[in-house]
CSV table of C-alpha atoms in Angstrom, one decimal:
chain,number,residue,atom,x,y,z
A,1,UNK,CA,-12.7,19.4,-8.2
A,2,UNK,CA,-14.5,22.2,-10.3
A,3,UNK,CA,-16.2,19.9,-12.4
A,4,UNK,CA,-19.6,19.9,-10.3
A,5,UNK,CA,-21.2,21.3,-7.7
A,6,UNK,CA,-21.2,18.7,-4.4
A,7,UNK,CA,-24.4,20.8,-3.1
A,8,UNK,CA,-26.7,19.7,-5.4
A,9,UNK,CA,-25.1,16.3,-7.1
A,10,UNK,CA,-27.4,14.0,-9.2
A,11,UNK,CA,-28.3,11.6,-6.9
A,12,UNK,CA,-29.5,8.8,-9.8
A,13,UNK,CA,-25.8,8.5,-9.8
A,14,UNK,CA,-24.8,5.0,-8.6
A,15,UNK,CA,-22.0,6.5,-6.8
A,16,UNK,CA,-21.8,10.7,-6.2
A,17,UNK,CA,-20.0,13.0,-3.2
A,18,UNK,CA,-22.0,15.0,-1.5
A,19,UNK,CA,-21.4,17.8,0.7
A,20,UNK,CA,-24.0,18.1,3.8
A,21,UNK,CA,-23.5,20.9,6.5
A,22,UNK,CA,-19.8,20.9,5.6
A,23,UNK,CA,-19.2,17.1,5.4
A,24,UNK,CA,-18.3,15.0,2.6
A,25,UNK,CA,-20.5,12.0,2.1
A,26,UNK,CA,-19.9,9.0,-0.3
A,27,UNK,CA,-22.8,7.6,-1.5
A,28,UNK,CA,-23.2,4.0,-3.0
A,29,UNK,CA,-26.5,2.9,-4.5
A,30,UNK,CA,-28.8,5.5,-2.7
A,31,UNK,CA,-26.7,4.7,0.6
A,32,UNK,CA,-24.1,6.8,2.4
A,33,UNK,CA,-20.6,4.1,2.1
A,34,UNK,CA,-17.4,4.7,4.0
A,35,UNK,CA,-14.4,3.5,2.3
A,36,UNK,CA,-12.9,0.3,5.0
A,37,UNK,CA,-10.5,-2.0,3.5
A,38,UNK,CA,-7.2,-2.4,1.4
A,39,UNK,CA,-5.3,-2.2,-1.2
A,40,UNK,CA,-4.7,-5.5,-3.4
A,41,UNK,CA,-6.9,-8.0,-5.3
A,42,UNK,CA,-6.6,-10.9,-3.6
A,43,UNK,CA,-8.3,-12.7,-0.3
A,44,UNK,CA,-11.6,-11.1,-1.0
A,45,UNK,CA,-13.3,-13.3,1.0
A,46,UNK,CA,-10.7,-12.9,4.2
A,47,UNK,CA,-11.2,-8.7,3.6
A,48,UNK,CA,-15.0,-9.5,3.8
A,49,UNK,CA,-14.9,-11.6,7.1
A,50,UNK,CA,-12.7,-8.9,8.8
A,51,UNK,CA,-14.8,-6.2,8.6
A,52,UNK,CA,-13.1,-4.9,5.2
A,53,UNK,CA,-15.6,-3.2,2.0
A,54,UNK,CA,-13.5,-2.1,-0.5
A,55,UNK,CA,-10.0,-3.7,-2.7
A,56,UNK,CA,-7.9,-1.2,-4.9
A,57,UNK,CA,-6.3,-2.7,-7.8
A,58,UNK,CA,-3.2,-1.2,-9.3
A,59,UNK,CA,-3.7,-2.4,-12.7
A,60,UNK,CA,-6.4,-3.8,-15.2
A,61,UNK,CA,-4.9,-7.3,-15.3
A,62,UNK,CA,-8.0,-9.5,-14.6
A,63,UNK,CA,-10.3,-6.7,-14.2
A,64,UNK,CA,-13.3,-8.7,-15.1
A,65,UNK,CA,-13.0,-11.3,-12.5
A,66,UNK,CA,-12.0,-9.3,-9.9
A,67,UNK,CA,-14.7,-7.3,-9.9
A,68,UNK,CA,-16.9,-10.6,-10.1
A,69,UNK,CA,-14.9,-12.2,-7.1
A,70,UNK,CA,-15.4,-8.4,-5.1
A,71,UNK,CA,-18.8,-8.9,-5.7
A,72,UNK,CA,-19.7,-12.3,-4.5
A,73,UNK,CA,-17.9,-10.9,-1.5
A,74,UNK,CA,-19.7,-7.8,-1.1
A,75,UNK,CA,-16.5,-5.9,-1.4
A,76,UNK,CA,-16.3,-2.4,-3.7
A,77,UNK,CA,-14.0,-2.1,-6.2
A,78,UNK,CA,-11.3,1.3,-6.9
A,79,UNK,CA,-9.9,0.2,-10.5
A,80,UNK,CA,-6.6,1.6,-11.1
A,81,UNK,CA,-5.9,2.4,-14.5
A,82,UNK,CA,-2.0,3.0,-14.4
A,83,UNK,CA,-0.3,5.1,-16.6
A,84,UNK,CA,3.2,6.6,-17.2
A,85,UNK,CA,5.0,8.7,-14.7
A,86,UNK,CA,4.7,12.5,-16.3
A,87,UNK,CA,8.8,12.8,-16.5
A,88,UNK,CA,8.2,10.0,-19.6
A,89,UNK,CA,7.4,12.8,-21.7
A,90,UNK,CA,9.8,12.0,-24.7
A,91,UNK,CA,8.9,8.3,-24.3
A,92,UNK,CA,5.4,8.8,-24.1
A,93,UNK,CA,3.3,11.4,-23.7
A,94,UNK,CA,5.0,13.4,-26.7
A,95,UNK,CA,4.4,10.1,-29.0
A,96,UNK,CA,0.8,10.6,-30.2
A,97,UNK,CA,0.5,7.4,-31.2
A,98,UNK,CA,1.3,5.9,-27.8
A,99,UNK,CA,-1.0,8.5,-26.2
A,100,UNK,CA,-3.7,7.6,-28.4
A,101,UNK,CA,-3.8,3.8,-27.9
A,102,UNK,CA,-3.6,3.8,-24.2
A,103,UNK,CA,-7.0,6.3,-24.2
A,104,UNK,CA,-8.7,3.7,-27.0
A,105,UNK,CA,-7.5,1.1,-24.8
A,106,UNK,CA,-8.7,2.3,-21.6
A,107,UNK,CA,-11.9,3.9,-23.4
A,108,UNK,CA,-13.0,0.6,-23.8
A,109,UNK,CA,-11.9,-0.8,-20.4
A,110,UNK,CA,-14.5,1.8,-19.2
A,111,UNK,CA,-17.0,1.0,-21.4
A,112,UNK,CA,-16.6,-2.6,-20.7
A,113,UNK,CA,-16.9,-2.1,-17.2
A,114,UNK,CA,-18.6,0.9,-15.8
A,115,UNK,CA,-21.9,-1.2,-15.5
A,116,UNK,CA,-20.3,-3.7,-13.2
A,117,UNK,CA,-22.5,-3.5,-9.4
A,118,UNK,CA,-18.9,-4.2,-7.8
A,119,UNK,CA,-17.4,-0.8,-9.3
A,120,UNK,CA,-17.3,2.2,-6.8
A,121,UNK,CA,-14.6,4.6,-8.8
A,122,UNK,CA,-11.6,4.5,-10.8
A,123,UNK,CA,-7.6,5.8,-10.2
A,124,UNK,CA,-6.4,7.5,-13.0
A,125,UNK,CA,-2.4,6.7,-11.9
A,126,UNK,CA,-0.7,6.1,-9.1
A,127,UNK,CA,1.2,9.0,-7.9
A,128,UNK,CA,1.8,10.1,-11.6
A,129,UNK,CA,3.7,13.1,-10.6
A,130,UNK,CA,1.6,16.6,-11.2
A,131,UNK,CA,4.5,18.9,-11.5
A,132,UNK,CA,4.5,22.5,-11.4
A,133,UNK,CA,7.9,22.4,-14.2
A,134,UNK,CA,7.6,24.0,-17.6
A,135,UNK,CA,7.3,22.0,-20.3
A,136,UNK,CA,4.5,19.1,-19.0
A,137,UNK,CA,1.9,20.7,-21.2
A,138,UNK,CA,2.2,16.8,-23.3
A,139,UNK,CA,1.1,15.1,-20.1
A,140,UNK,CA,-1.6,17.4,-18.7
A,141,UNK,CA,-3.1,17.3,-22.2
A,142,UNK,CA,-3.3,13.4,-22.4
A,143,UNK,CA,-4.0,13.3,-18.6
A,144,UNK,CA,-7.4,15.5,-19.3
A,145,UNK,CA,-8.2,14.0,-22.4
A,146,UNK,CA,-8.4,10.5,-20.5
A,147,UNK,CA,-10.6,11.9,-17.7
A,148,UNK,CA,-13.0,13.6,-19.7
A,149,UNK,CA,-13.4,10.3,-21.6
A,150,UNK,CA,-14.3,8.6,-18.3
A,151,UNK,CA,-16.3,11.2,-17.3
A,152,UNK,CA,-18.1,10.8,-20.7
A,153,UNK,CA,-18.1,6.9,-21.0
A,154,UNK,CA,-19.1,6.3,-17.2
A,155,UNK,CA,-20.6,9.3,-15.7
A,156,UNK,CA,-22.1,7.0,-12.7
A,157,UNK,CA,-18.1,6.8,-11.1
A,158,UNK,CA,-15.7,9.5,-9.8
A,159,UNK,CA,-12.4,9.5,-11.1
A,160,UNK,CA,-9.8,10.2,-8.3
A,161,UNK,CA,-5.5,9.9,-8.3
A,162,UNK,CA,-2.6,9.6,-5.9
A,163,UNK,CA,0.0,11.3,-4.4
A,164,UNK,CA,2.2,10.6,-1.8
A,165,UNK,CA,1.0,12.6,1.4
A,166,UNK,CA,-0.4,16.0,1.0
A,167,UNK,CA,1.8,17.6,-1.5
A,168,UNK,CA,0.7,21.4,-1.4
A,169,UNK,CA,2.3,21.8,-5.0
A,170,UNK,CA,0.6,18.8,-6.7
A,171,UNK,CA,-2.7,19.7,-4.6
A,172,UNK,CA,-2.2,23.5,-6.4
A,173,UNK,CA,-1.2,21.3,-10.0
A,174,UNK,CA,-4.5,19.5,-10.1
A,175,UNK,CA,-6.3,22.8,-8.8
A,176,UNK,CA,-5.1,24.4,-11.8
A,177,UNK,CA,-4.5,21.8,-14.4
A,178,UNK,CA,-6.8,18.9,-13.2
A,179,UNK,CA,-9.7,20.8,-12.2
A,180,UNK,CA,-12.3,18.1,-13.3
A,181,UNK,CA,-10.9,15.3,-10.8
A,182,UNK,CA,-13.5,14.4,-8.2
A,183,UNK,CA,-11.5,13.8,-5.4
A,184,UNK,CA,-8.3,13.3,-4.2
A,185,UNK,CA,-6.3,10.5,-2.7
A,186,UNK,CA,-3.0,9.8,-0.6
A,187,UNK,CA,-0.7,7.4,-0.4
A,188,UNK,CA,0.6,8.0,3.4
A,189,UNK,CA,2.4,6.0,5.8
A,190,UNK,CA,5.1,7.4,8.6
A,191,UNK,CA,3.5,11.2,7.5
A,192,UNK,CA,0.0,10.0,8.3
A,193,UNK,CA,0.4,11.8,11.7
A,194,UNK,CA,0.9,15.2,9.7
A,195,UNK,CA,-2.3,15.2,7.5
A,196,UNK,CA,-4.8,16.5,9.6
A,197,UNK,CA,-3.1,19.4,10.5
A,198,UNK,CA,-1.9,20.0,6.7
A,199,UNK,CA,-5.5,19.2,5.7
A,200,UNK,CA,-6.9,22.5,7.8
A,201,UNK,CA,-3.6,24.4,7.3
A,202,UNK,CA,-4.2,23.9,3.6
A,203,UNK,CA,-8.1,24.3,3.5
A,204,UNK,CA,-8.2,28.0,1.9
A,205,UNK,CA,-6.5,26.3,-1.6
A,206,UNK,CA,-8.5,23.1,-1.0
A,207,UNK,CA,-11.2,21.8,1.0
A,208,UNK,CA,-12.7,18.8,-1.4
A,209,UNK,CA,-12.9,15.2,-0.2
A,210,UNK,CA,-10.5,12.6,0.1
A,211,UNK,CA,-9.5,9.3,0.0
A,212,UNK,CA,-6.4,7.6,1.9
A,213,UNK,CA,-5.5,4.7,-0.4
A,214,UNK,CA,-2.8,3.7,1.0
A,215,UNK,CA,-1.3,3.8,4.6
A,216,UNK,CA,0.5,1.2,7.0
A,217,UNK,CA,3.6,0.7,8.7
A,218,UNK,CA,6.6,2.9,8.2
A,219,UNK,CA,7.9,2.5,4.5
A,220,UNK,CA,11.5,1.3,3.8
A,221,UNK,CA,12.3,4.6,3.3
A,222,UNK,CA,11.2,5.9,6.5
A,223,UNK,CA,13.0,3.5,9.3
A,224,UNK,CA,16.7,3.1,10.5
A,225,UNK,CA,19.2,1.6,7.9
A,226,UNK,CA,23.0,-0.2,8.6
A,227,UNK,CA,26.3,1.0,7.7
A,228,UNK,CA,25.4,-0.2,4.1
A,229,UNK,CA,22.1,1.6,3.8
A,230,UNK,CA,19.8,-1.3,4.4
A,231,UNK,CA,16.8,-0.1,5.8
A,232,UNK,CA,15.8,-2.3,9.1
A,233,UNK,CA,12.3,-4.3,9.2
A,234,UNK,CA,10.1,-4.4,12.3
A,235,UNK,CA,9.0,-7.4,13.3
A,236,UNK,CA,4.8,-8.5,12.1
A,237,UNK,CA,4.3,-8.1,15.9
A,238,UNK,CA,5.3,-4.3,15.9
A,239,UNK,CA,3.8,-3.3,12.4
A,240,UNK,CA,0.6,-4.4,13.6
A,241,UNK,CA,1.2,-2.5,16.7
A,242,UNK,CA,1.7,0.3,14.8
A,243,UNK,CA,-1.7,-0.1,12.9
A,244,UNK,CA,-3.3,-0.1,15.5
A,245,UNK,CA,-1.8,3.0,16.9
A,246,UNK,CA,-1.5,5.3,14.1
A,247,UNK,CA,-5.6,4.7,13.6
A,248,UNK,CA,-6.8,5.7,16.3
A,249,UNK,CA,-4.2,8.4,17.4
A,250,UNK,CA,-3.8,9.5,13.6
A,251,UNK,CA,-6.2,8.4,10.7
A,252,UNK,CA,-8.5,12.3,9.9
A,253,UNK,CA,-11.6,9.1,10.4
A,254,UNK,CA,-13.8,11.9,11.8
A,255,UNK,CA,-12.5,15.1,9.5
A,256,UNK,CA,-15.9,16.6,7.6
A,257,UNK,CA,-13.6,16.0,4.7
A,258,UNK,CA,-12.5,12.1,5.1
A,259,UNK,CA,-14.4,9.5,2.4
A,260,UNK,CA,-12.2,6.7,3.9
A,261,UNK,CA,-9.3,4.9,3.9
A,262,UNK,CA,-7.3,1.5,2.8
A,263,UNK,CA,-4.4,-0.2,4.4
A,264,UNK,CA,-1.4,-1.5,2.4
A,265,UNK,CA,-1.1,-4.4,0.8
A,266,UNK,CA,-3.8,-7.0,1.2
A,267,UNK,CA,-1.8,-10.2,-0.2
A,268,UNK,CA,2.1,-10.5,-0.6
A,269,UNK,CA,4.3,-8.3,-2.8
A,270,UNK,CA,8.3,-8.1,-2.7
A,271,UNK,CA,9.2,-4.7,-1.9
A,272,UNK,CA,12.2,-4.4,-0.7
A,273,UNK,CA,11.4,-7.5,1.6
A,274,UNK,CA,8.5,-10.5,0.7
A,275,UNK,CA,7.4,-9.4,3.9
A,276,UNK,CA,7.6,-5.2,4.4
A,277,UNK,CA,4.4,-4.5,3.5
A,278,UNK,CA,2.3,-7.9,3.0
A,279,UNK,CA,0.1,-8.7,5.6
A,280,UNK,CA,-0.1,-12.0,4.2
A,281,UNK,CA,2.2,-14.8,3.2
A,282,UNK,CA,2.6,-16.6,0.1
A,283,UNK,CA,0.0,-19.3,1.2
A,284,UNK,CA,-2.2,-16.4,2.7
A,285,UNK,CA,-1.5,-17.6,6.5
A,286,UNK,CA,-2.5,-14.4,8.0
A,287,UNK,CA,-0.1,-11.9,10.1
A,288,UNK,CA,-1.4,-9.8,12.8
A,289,UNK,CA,-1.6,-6.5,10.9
A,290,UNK,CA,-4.5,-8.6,9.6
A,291,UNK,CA,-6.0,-9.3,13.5
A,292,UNK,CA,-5.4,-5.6,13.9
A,293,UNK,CA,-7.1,-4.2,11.0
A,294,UNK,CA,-10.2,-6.5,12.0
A,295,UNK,CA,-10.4,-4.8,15.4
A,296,UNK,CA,-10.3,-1.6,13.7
A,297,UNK,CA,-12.9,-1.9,11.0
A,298,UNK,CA,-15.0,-3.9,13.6
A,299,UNK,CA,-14.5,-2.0,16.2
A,300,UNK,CA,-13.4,-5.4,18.6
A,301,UNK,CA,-10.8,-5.8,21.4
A,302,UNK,CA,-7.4,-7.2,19.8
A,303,UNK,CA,-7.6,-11.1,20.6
A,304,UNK,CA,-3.5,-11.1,19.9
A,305,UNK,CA,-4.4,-14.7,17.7
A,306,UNK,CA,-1.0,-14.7,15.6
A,307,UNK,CA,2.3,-15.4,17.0
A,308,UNK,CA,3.3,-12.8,19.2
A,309,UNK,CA,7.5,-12.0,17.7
A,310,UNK,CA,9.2,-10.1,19.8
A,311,UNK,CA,12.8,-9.7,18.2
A,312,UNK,CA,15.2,-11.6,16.3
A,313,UNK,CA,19.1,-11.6,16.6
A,314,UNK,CA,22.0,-13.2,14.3
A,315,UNK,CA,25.0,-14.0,16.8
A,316,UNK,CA,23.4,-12.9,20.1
A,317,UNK,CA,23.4,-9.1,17.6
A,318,UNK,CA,20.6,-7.3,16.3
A,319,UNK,CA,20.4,-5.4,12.7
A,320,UNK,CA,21.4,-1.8,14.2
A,321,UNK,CA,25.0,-3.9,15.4
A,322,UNK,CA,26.0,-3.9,11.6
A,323,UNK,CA,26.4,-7.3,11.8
A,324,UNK,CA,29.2,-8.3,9.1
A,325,UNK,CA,30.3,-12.0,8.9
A,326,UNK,CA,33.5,-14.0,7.1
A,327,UNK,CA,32.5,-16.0,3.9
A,328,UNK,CA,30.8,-19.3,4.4
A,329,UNK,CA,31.3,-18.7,8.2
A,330,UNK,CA,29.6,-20.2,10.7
A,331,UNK,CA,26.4,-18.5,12.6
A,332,UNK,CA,23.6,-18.6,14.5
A,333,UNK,CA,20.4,-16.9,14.4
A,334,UNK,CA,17.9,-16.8,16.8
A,335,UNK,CA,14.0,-15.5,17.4
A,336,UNK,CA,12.0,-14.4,20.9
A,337,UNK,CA,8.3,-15.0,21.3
A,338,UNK,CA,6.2,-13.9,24.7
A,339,UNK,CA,5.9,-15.9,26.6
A,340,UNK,CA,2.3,-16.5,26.6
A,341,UNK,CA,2.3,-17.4,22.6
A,342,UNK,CA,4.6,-20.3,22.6
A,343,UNK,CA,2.3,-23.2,22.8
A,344,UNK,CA,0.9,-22.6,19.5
A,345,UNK,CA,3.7,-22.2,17.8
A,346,UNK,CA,4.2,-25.1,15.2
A,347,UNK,CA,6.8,-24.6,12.8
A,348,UNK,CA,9.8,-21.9,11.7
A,349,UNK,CA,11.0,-21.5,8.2
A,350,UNK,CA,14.1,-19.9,7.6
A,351,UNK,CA,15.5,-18.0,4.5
A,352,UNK,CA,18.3,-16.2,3.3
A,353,UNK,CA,17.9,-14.1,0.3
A,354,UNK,CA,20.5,-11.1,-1.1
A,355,UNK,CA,18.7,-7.8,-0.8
A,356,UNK,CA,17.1,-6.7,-4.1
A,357,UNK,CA,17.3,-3.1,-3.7
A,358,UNK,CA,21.2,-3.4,-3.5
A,359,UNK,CA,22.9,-2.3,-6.6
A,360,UNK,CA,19.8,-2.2,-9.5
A,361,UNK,CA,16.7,-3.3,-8.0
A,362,UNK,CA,14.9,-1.6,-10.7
A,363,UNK,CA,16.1,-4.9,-12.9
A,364,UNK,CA,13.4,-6.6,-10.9
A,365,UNK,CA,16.1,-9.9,-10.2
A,366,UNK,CA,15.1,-13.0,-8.6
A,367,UNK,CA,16.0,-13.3,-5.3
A,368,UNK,CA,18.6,-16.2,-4.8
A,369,UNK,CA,17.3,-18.4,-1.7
A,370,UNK,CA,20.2,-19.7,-0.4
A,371,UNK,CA,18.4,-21.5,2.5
A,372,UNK,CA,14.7,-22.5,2.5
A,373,UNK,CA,14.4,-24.8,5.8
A,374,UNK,CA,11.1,-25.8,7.5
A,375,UNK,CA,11.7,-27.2,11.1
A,376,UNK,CA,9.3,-27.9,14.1
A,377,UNK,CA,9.9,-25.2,16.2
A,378,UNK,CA,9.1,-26.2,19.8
A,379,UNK,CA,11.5,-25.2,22.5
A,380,UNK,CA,13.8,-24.3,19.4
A,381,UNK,CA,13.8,-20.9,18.9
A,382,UNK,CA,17.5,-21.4,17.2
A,383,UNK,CA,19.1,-22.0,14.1
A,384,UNK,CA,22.7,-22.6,12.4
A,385,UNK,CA,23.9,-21.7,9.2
A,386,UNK,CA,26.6,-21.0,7.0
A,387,UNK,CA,27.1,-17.1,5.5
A,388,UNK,CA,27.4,-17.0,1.6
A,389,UNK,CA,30.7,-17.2,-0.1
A,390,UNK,CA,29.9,-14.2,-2.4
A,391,UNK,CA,30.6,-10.7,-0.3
A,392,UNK,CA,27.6,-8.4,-0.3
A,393,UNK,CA,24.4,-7.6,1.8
A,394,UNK,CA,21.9,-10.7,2.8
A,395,UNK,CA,19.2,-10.9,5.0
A,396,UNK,CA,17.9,-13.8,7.3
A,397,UNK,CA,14.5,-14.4,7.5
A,398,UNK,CA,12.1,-16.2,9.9
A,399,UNK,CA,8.5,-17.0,9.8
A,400,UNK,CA,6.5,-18.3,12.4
A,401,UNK,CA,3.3,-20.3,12.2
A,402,UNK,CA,0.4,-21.9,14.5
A,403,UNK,CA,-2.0,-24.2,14.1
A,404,UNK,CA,-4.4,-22.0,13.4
A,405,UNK,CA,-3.3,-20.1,9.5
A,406,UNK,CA,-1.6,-17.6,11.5
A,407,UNK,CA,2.1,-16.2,11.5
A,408,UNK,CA,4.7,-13.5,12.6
A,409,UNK,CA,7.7,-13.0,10.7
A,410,UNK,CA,11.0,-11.3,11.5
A,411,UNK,CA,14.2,-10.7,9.5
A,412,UNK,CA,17.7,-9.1,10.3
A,413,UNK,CA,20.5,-8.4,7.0
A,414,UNK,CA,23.7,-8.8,7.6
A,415,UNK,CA,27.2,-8.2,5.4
A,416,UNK,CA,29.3,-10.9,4.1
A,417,UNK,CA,32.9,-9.5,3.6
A,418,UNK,CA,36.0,-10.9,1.7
């Protein structure tokens, strides 16, 4: 953040900060450029039709044609380039050898691509961890030496990071150890109502501009749980309800400071659930965090095109009844639509799957799909199964598509005990 002045940038830059009677300004090839899109590298051309102008990628996998894909669809490019958490110190950061080829490796990533018309910045980790514990000196030393190389190799991009929320003591970190970083970013979700308060509260340590790179519906670790700890899932319906409303009543859009923000996760990832945070399916049928991200970046009335899912129940119970069935029992499960949105609907897959953050989900395990049933849905909102024979937590899963690359999905877990 000390690294230059935002009064007087160098506006040959291809992409510089400004500061203009106390607001931040992004610019982009001469132009002033709000940051509007997602984070994820996939369905460029979807992002582009909905209003969306930027993609973050997590990784370098692919970089290359990414950045050509962004560009075909006029879509700006945040290139992550990850890097250890800074507890690895013995593993890592106090290895020079391991140090060193990650900054010749990303030295020429850089190189290879600062050039690229699709490029707007880089991410030097995500949510790396800028401690204020003794001892750390290993990865601020290798953390610097990496962004001055940027900063040498490819002066026309800023170099930003994560953290999740406003963290006052990693904000004072970088302001001390980091000072060379142009800009901040968060990663914020149920907090997001907090940060513009924080932001002013906070202003007399730090008042440069930001970046939100990731927000959405409330993370696993934010929402209700069962008796066994598993955390409960909204239904597509309500998480795009709840885009919606956290934009407009809480994204900083119009604080001085604010350079933009992306929504979380453009695609499908397993996180807890295939369907938590991806506002896509596997086939990229579109949910209706999707619609409501369109009527935000557009500015449109919601036209409510995907399925409208109300609820879902497993023996006339929802997921806060701690539902518990016998082995290989018998049971039903059942969704609700409004009214209104029943005509379209075409099909409903169902799924069972053991929940992978249940003993070591850090092992990554495939999930075991015990059921993977398509059926014409119609009238038939219902369907029967039999629990596993192996005790442990499970979750049912529906998904509901149109005719039109549109769907809503729900899921409840549920308990099978011995």
């Amino acid at each position: 953040m000390e690294r230059h002045s935002y009064d007087a940038p160098d506006r040959k830059k291809k992409v510089f900060i400004s500061r203009e009677a106390n607001r931040y300004v992004l610019y982009r090839n001469g132009q002033p450029f709000t940051v509007k899109g997602a984070s994820g590298n996939a369905l460029l051309e979807e992002l582009h039709r909905a209003g969306g102008n930027t993609i973050r990628t997590y990784d370098t996998v692919g970089l290359g044609a990414v950045l050509d894909e962004a560009q075909r669809n006029h879509i700006a490019v945040i290139a992550g380039l990850p890097i250890p958490y800074s507890d690895y110190l013995d593993d890592f950061y106090k290895d020079g050898r391991k140090v060193e080829a990650m900054y010749e490796a990303y030295k020429k990533m850089v190189a290879r691509y600062k050039g690229h018309p699709a490029l707007l910045m880089w991410c030097l980790g995500n949510e790396p961890g800028m401690t204020w514990k003794p001892g750390y000196d290993a990865f601020y030393d290798a953390y610097n030496r990496m962004l001055e190389m940027i900063h040498a190799v490819d002066p026309d991009h800023p170099v930003t990071t994560t953290m999740p929320n406003l963290n006052i003591v990693q904000i004072m970190m970088i302001r001390r150890k980091i000072p060379a970083l142009d800009l901040i970013s968060f990663n914020t979700f149920g907090k997001l109502e907090r940060l513009n308060k924080q932001l002013d509260r906070f202003a007399w340590l730090w008042d440069g501009p930001f970046l939100i790179m990731e927000w959405g519906a409330y993370g696993p670790w934010e929402s209700e749980t069962t008796a066994w700890q598993a955390p409960i899932e909204n239904t597509s319906t309500k998480k795009a309800e709840q885009f919606l409303t956290m934009y407009r009543q809480q994204m900083p859009a119009k604080h001085p400071r604010f350079l933009g923000a992306l929504a979380f996760y453009w695609g499908q990832k397993q996180e807890v659930t295939p369907t938590w945070f991806s506002l896509f399916s596997e086939t990229g049928a579109a949910s209706g965090a999707v619609e409501a991200l369109r009527n935000i970046w557009k500015a449109s009335t919601p036209a409510n095109d995907a399925p409208q899912l109300k609820y879902m129940l497993v023996d006339r119970k929802g997921a806060r009844d701690n539902i518990m069935l016998m082995p290989a029992s018998e049971a039903e499960a059942e969704f609700f639509m409004e009214d209104h949105n029943k005509s379209n609907i075409v099909t409903a897959q169902w799924q069972i799957m053991k929940e992978d953050w249940y003993e070591d989900a850090r092992k990554k395990r495939p999930l075991t799909k015990l059921l993977d049933t398509i059926m014409p849905a119609g009238n038939n909102n219902r369907f029967s199964f039999k629990a596993p024979r192996a005790e442990g937590p499970y979750r049912i899963y529906v998904t509901v598509a149109d005719d039109r690359g549109h769907i809503a999905t729900a899921n409840t877990p549920f308990y099978v005990v011995e």
